[in-house]
Tab-separated table of C-alpha atoms and ligand atoms in Angstrom:
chain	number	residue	atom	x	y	z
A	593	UNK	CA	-24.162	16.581	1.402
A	594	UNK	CA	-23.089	14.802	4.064
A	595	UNK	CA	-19.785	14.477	6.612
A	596	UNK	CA	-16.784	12.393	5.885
A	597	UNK	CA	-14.732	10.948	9.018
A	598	UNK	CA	-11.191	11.194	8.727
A	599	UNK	CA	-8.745	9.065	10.937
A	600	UNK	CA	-5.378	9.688	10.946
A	601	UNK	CA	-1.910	8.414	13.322
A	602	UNK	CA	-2.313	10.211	16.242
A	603	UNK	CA	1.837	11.522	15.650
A	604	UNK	CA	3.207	12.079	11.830
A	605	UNK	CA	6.818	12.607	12.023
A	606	UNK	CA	7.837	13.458	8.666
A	607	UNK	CA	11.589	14.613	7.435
A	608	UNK	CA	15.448	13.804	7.324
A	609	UNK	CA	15.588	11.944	10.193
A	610	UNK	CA	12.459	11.159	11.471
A	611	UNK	CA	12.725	7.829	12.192
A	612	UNK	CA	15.626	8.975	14.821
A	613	UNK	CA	13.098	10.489	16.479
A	614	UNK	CA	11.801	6.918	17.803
A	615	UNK	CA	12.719	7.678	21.506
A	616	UNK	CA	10.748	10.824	21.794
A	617	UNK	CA	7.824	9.303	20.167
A	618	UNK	CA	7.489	6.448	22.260
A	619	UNK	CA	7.766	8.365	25.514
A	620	UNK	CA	5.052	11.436	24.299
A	621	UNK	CA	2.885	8.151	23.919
A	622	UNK	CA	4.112	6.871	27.414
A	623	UNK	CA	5.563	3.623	25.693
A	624	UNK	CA	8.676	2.195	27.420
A	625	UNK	CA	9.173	-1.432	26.431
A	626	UNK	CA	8.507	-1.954	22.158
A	627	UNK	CA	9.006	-5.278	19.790
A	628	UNK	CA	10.510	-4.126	16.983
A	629	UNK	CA	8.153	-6.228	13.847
A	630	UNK	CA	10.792	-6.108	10.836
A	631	UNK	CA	12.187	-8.900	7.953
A	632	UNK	CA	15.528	-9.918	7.631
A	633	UNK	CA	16.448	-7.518	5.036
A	634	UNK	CA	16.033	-4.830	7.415
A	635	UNK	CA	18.343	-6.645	9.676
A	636	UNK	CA	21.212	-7.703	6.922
A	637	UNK	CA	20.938	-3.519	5.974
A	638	UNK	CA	21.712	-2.727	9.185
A	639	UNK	CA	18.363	-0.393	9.871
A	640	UNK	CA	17.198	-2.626	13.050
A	641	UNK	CA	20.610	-2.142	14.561
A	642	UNK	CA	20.531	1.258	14.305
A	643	UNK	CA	17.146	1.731	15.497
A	644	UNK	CA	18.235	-0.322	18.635
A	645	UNK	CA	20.866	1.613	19.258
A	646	UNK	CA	18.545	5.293	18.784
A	647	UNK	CA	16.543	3.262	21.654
A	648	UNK	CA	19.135	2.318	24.046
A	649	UNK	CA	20.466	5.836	23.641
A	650	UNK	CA	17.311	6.553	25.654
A	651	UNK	CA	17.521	3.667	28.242
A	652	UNK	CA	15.089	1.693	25.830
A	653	UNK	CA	15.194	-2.052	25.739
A	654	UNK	CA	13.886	-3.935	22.448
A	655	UNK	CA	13.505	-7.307	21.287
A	656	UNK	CA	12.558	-8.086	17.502
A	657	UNK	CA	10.454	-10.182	15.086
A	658	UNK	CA	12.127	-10.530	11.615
A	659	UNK	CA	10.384	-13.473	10.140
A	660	UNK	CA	8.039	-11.344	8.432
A	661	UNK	CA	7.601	-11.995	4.876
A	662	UNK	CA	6.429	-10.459	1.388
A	663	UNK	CA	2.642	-10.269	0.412
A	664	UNK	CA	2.502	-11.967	4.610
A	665	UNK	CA	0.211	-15.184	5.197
A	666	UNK	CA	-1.731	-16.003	8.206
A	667	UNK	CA	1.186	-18.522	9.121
A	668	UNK	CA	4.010	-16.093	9.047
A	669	UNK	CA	2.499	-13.950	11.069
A	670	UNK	CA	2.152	-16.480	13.963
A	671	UNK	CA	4.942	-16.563	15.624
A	672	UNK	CA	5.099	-13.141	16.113
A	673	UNK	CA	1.937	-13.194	17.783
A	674	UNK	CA	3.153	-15.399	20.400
A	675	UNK	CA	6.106	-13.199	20.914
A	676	UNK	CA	4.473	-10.497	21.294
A	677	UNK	CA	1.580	-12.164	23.449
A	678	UNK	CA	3.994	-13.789	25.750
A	679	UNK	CA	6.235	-10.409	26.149
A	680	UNK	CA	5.581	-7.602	28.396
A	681	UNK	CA	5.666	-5.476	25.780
A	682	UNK	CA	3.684	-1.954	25.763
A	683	UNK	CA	4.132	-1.167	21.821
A	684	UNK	CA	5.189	-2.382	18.483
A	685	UNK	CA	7.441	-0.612	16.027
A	686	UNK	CA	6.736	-1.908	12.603
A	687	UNK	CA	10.041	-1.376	10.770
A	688	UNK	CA	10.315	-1.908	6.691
A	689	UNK	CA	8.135	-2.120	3.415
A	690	UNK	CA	4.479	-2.620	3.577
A	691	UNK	CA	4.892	-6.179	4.476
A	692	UNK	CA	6.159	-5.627	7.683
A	693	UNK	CA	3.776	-3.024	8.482
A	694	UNK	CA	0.515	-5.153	7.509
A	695	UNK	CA	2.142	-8.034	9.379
A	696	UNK	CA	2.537	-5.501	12.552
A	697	UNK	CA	-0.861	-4.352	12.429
A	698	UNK	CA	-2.575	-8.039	12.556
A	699	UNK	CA	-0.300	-8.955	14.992
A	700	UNK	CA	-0.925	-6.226	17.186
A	701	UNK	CA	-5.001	-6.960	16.887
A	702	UNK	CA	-4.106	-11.010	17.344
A	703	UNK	CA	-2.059	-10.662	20.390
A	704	UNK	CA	-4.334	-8.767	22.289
A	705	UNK	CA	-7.715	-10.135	21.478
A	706	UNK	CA	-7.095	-13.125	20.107
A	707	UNK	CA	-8.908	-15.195	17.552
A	708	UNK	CA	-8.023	-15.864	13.640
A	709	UNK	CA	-6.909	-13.671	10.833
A	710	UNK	CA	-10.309	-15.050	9.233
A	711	UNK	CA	-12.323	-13.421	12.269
A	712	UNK	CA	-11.152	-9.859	11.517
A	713	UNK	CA	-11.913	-10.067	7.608
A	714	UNK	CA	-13.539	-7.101	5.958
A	715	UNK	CA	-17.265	-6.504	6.002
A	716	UNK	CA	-16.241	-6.834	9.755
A	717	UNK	CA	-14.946	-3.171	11.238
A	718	UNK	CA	-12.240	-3.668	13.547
A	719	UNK	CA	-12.277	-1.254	16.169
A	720	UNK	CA	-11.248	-2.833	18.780
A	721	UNK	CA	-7.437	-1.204	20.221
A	722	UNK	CA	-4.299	-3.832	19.698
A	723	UNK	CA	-1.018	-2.833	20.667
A	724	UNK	CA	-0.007	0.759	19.620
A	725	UNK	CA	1.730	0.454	16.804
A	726	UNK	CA	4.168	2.725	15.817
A	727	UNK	CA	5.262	2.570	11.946
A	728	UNK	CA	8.677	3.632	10.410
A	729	UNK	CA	8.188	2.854	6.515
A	730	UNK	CA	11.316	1.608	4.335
A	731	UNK	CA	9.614	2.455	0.987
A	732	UNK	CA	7.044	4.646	-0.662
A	733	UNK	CA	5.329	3.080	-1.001
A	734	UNK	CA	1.833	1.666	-0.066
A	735	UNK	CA	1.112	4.042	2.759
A	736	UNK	CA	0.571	1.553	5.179
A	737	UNK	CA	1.690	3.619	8.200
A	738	UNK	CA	-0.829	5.768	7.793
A	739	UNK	CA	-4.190	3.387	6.420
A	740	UNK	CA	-6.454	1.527	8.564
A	741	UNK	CA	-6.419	-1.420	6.480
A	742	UNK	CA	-4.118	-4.694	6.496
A	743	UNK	CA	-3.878	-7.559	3.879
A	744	UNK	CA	-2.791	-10.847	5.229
A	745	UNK	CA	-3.306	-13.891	2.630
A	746	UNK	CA	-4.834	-17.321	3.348
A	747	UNK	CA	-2.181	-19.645	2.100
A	748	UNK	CA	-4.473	-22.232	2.267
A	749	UNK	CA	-7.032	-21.117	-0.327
A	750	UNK	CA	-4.890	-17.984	-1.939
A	751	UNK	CA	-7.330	-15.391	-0.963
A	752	UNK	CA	-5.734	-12.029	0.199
A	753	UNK	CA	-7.912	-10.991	3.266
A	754	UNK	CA	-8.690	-7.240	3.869
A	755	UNK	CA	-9.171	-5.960	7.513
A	756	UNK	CA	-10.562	-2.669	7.644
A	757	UNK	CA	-10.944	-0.602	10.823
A	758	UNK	CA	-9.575	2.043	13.319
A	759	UNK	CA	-7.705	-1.106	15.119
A	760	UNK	CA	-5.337	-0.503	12.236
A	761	UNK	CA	-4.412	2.674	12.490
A	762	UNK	CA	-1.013	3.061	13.287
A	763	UNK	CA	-0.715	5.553	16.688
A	764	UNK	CA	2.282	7.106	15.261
A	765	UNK	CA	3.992	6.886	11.774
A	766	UNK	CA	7.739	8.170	11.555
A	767	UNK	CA	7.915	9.677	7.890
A	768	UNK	CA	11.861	9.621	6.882
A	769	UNK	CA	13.107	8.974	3.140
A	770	UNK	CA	16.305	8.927	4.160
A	771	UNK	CA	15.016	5.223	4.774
A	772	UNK	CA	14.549	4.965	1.236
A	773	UNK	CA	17.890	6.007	-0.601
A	774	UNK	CA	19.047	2.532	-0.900
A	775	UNK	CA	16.156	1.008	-1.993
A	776	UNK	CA	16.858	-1.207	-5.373
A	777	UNK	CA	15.151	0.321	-8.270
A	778	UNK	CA	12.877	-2.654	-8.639
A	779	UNK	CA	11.299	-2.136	-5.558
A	780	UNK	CA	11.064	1.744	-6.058
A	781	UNK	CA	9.338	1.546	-9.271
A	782	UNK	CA	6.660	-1.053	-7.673
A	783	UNK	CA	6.058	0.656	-4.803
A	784	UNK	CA	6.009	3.735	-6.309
A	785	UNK	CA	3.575	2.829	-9.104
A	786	UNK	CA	1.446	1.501	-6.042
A	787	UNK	CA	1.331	5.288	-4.241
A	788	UNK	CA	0.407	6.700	-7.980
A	789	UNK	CA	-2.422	3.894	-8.040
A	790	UNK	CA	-3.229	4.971	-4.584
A	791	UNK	CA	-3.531	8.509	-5.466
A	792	UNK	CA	-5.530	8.053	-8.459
A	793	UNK	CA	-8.045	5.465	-7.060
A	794	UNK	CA	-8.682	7.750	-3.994
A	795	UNK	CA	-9.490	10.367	-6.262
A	796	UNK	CA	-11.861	8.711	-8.551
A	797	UNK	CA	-13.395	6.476	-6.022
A	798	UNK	CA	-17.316	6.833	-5.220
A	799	UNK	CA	-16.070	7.469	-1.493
A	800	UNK	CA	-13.842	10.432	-2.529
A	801	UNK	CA	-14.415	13.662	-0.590
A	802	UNK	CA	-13.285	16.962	-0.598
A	803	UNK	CA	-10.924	16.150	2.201
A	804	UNK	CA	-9.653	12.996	0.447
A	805	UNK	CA	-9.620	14.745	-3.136
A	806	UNK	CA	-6.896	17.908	-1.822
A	807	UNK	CA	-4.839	14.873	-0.566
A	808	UNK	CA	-4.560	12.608	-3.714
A	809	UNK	CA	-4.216	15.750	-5.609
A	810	UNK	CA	-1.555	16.872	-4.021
A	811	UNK	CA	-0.290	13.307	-3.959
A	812	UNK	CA	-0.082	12.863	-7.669
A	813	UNK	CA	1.619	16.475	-7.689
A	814	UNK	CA	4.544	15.319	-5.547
A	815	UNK	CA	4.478	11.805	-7.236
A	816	UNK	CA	4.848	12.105	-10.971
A	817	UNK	CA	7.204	14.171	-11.624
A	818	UNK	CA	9.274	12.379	-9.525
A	819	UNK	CA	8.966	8.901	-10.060
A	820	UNK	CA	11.121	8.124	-13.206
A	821	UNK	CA	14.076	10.585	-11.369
A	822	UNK	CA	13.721	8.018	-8.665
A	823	UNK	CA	13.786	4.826	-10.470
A	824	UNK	CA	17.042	6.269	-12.440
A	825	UNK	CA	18.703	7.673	-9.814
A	826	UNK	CA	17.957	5.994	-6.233
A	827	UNK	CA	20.395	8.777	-4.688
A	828	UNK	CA	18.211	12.107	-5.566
A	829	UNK	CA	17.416	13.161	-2.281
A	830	UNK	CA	15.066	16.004	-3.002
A	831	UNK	CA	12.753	13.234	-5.602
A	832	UNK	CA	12.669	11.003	-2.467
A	833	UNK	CA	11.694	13.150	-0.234
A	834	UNK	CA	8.833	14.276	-2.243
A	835	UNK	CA	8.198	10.700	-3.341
A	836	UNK	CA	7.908	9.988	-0.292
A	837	UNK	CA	5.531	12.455	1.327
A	838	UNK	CA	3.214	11.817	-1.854
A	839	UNK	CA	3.678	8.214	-0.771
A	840	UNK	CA	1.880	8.936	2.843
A	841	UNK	CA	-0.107	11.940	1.296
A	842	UNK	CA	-1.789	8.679	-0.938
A	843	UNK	CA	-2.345	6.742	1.676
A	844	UNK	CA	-4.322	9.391	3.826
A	845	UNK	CA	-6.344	9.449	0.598
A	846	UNK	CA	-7.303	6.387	0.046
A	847	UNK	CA	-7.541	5.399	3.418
A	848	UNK	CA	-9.795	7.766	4.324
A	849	UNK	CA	-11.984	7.369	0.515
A	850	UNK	CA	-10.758	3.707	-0.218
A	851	UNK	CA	-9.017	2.218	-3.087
A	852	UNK	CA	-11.438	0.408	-6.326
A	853	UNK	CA	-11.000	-1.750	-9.456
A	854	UNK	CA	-7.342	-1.601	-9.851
A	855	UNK	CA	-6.407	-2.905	-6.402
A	856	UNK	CA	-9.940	-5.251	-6.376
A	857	UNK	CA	-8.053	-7.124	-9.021
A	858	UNK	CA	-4.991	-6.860	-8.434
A	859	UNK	CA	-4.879	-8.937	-4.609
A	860	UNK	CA	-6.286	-12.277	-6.505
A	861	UNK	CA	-3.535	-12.066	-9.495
A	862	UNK	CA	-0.701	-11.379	-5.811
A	863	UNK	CA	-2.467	-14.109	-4.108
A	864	UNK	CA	-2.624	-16.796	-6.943
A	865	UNK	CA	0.749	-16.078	-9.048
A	866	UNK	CA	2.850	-14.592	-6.273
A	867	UNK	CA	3.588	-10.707	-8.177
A	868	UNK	CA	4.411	-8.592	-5.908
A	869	UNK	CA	1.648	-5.975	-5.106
A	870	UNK	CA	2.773	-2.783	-6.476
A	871	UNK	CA	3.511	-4.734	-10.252
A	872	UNK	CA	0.029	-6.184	-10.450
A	873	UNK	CA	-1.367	-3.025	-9.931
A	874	UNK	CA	0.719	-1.471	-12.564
A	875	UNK	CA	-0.244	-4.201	-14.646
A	876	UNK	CA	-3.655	-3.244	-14.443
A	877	UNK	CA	-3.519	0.365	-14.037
A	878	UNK	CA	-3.765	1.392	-17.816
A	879	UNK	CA	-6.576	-1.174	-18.920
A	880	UNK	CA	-8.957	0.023	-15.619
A	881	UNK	CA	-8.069	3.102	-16.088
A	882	UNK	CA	-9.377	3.082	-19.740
A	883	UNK	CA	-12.346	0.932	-18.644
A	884	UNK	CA	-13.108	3.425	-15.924
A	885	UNK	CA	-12.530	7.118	-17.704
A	886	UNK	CA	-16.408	6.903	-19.404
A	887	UNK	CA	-17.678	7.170	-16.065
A	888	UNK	CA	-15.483	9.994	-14.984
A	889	UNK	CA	-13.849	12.047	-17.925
A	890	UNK	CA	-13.553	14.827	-15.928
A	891	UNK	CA	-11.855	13.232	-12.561
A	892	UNK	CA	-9.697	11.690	-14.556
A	893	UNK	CA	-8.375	14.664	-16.663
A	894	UNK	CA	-8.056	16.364	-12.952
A	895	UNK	CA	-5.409	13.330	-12.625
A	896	UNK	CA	-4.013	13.857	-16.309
A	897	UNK	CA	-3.418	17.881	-14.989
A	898	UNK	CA	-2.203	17.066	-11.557
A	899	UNK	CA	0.758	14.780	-12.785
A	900	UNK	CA	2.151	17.386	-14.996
A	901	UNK	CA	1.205	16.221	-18.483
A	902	UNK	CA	-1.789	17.611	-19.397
A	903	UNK	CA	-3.071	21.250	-18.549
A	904	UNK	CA	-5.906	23.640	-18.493
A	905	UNK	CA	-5.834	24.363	-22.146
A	906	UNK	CA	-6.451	20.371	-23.035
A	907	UNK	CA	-10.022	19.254	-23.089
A	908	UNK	CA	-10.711	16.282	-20.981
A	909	UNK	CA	-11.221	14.044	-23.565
A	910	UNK	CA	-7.395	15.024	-25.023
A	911	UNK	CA	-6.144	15.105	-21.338
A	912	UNK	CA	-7.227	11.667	-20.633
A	913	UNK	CA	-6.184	10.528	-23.669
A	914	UNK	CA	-2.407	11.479	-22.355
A	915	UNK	CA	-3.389	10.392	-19.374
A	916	UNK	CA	-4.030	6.510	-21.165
A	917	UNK	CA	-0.421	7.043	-22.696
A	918	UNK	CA	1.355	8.581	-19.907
A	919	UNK	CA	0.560	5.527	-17.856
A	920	UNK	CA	1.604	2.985	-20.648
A	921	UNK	CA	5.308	4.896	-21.308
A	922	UNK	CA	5.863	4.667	-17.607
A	923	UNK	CA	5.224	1.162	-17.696
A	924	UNK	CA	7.657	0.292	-20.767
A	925	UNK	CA	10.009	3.150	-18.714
A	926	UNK	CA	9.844	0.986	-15.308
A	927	UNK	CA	10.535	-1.952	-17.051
A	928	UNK	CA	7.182	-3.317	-15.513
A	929	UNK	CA	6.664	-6.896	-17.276
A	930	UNK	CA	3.534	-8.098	-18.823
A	931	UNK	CA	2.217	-11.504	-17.017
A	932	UNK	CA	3.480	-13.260	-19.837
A	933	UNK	CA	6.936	-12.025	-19.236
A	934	UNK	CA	6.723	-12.446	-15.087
A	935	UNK	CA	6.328	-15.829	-15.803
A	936	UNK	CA	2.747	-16.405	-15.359
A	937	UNK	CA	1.128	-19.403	-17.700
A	938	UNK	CA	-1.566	-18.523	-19.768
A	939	UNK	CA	-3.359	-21.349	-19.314
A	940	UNK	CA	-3.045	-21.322	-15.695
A	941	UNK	CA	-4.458	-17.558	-15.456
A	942	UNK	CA	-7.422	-17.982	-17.718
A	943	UNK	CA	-8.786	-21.152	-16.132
A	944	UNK	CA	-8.899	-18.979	-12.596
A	945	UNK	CA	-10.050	-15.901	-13.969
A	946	UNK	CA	-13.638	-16.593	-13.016
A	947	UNK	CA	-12.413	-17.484	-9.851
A	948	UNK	CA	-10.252	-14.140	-9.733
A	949	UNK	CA	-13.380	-12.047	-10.478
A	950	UNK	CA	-15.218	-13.480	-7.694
A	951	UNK	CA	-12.158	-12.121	-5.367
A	952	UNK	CA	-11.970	-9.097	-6.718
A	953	UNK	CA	-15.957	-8.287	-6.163
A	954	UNK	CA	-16.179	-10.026	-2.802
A	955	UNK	CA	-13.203	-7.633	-1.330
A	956	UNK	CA	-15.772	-4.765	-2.248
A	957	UNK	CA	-13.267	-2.396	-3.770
A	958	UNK	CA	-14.983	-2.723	-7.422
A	959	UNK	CA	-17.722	-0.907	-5.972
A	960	UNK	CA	-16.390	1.925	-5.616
A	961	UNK	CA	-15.253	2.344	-8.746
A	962	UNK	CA	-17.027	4.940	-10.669
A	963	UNK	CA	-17.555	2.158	-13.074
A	964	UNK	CA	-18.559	-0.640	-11.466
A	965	UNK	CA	-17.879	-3.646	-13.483
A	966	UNK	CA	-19.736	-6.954	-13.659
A	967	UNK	CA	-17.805	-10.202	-12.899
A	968	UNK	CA	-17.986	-10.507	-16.818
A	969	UNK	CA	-16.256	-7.444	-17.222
A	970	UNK	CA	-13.750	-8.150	-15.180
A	971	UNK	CA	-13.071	-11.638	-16.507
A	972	UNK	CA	-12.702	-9.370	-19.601
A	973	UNK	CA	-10.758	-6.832	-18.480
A	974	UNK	CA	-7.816	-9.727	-16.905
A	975	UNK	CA	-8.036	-11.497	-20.289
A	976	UNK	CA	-7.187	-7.879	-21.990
A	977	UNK	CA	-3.859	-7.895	-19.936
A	978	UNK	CA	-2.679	-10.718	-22.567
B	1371	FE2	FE1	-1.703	-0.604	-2.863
């Protein structure tokens, strides 16, 4: 036995509304003078305005960074380093998907102690304090708000590079899903498939603990009932609400017992063909997930039961075997393409597959799967996906 360390934002604000509760926040953490780190959707949807206007409401002056950019690179993120270097600015709000967030969180680190992207890559720990980021997520999502981890990708060699450490950790993370009833249903089924992966990945992960385990539980719970509701209907308040507390829920869980296979190889297939991070990792989920079950029937009919469709009266064998078909239907349901149809090249994919297994195994997360695969068997597993 031994104890598991659990770090969480120092504030959760989570409700209707939360994210109006910016002001407040900011002053309990004696923060007067924030960049707001956003993209330019959040500025054409009006969500940066309002926030603005919450702040000056309080005698709160902002500025704002909106070049971030999907699946960010080290280059994008630049600029807003030097903004936010050259300000005199106490905090950062990190407004929008997990894009914005990650970008927030290496900019924060980058601004205050300087250095490369490449510096802070995991096996290095980042502890070191940046500015205090406070994060107000648009979707649910990949938990980012509430993780210690960023992903920033090397455009110059296509390698997504994790940062892992306290220095990540978001000081405060406003939880509202009212932030998330106009999100397209693209986006919601991606994102939403990513908290599921999240969930499940915590759960079966060789880092899981008791602690972790009652959160991606409980995530999955408020998740999969919920998720087709939300893809069909982007108005149902009460699915986003819980979608979006099992969103966060996920990311305390696999923060705190780390994500393994699917995300391993899903960040080389985002990093070399450009799919958007939440639709690799649906890609993948049902092929790991059947690689992976032989090592942990039982964890894995604890995920079957917790997403509503299996139940104490299945075995684990027939639970997981609805768990292998549950995760398939909601695939064909969410419309999530195969990399065929996304427009990847065969030929392209399996001449870098090699390359893609050596990514995968280098970032660390196979190893904690409870199977860990060889690079063969991942080579194997990406070829399956065609
Ligand atoms: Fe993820």
């Amino acid at each position: 036995m031994s104890s598991t360390q659990v770090v969480l934002p120092r504030i959760l604000q989570v409700g209707a509304d939360a994210s109006q509760q910016l002001p407040d926040v900011l002053a309990s953490l004696d923060c007067r003078r924030p960049l707001i780190i956003t993209d330019k959707m959040m500025v054409q949807l009006g969500y940066v305005a309002s926030i603005q206007k919450v702040l000056e409401g309080q005698d709160i002056q902002s500025d704002v960074f909106s070049d971030t950019v999907p699946e960010p690179t080290v280059s994008s993120i630049m600029a807003g380093v030097t903004m936010a270097r050259e300000g005199n600015y106490d905090s950062i709000v990190a407004l929008g998907g997990g894009s914005p967030i990650d970008s927030a969180k290496a900019i924060s680190i980058l601004a205050r102690h300087g250095g490369e992207m490449r510096d802070y890559k995991f096996p290095r720990i980042v502890n070191e304090a940046g500015l205090p980021v406070v994060a107000i997520p648009t979707t649910a999502g990949t938990g980012s708000e509430v993780t210690r981890v960023t992903i920033i990708t090397d455009e110059t060699c296509d390698e997504k590079m994790l940062s892992v450490g306290v220095g990540f950790m978001p000081v405060a993370a406003l939880v509202d899903y009212k932030l998330t009833l106009s999100v397209p249903p693209r986006t919601t089924a991606d994102t939403g498939i990513d908290a599921l992966t999240h969930a499940m990945e915590a759960y079966v992960s060789k880092k899981a603990s008791l602690y972790s385990d009652t959160q991606a539980l409980e995530a999955m719970r408020l998740i999969a009932p919920n998720l087709r509701r939300v893809y069909h209907d982007g108005s149902d308040e009460q699915a986003r609400e819980q979608m979006m507390l099992g969103s966060t829920l996920a990311g305390v869980a696999f923060s705190n017992a780390s994500v393994a296979l699917v995300h391993g190889m899903s960040r080389p297939i985002g990093a070399m063909f450009h799919v958007p991070h939440g639709l690799s990792n649906a890609m993948l989920l049902p092929a790991v997930t059947e690689y992976s079950i032989p090592a942990a029937s039982e964890r894995y009919a604890d995920c079957a039961r917790a997403m509503g469709i299996a139940d104490a009266a299945d075995s684990d064998d027939a639970a997981n075997e609805k768990l292998l078909q549950e995760l398939k239907a909601l695939n064909e349901e969410l419309k999530v393409p195969t990399p065929a149809e996304f427009g990847i090249e065969k030929d392209h994919f399996f001449k870098v597959v090699e390359q893609m297994a050596e990514q995968a195994l280098a970032s660390g997360s196979p190893g904690n799967n409870p199977r860990v695969p060889s690079a063969e068997e991942i080579v194997e597993i990406y070829r399956k996906l065609w």
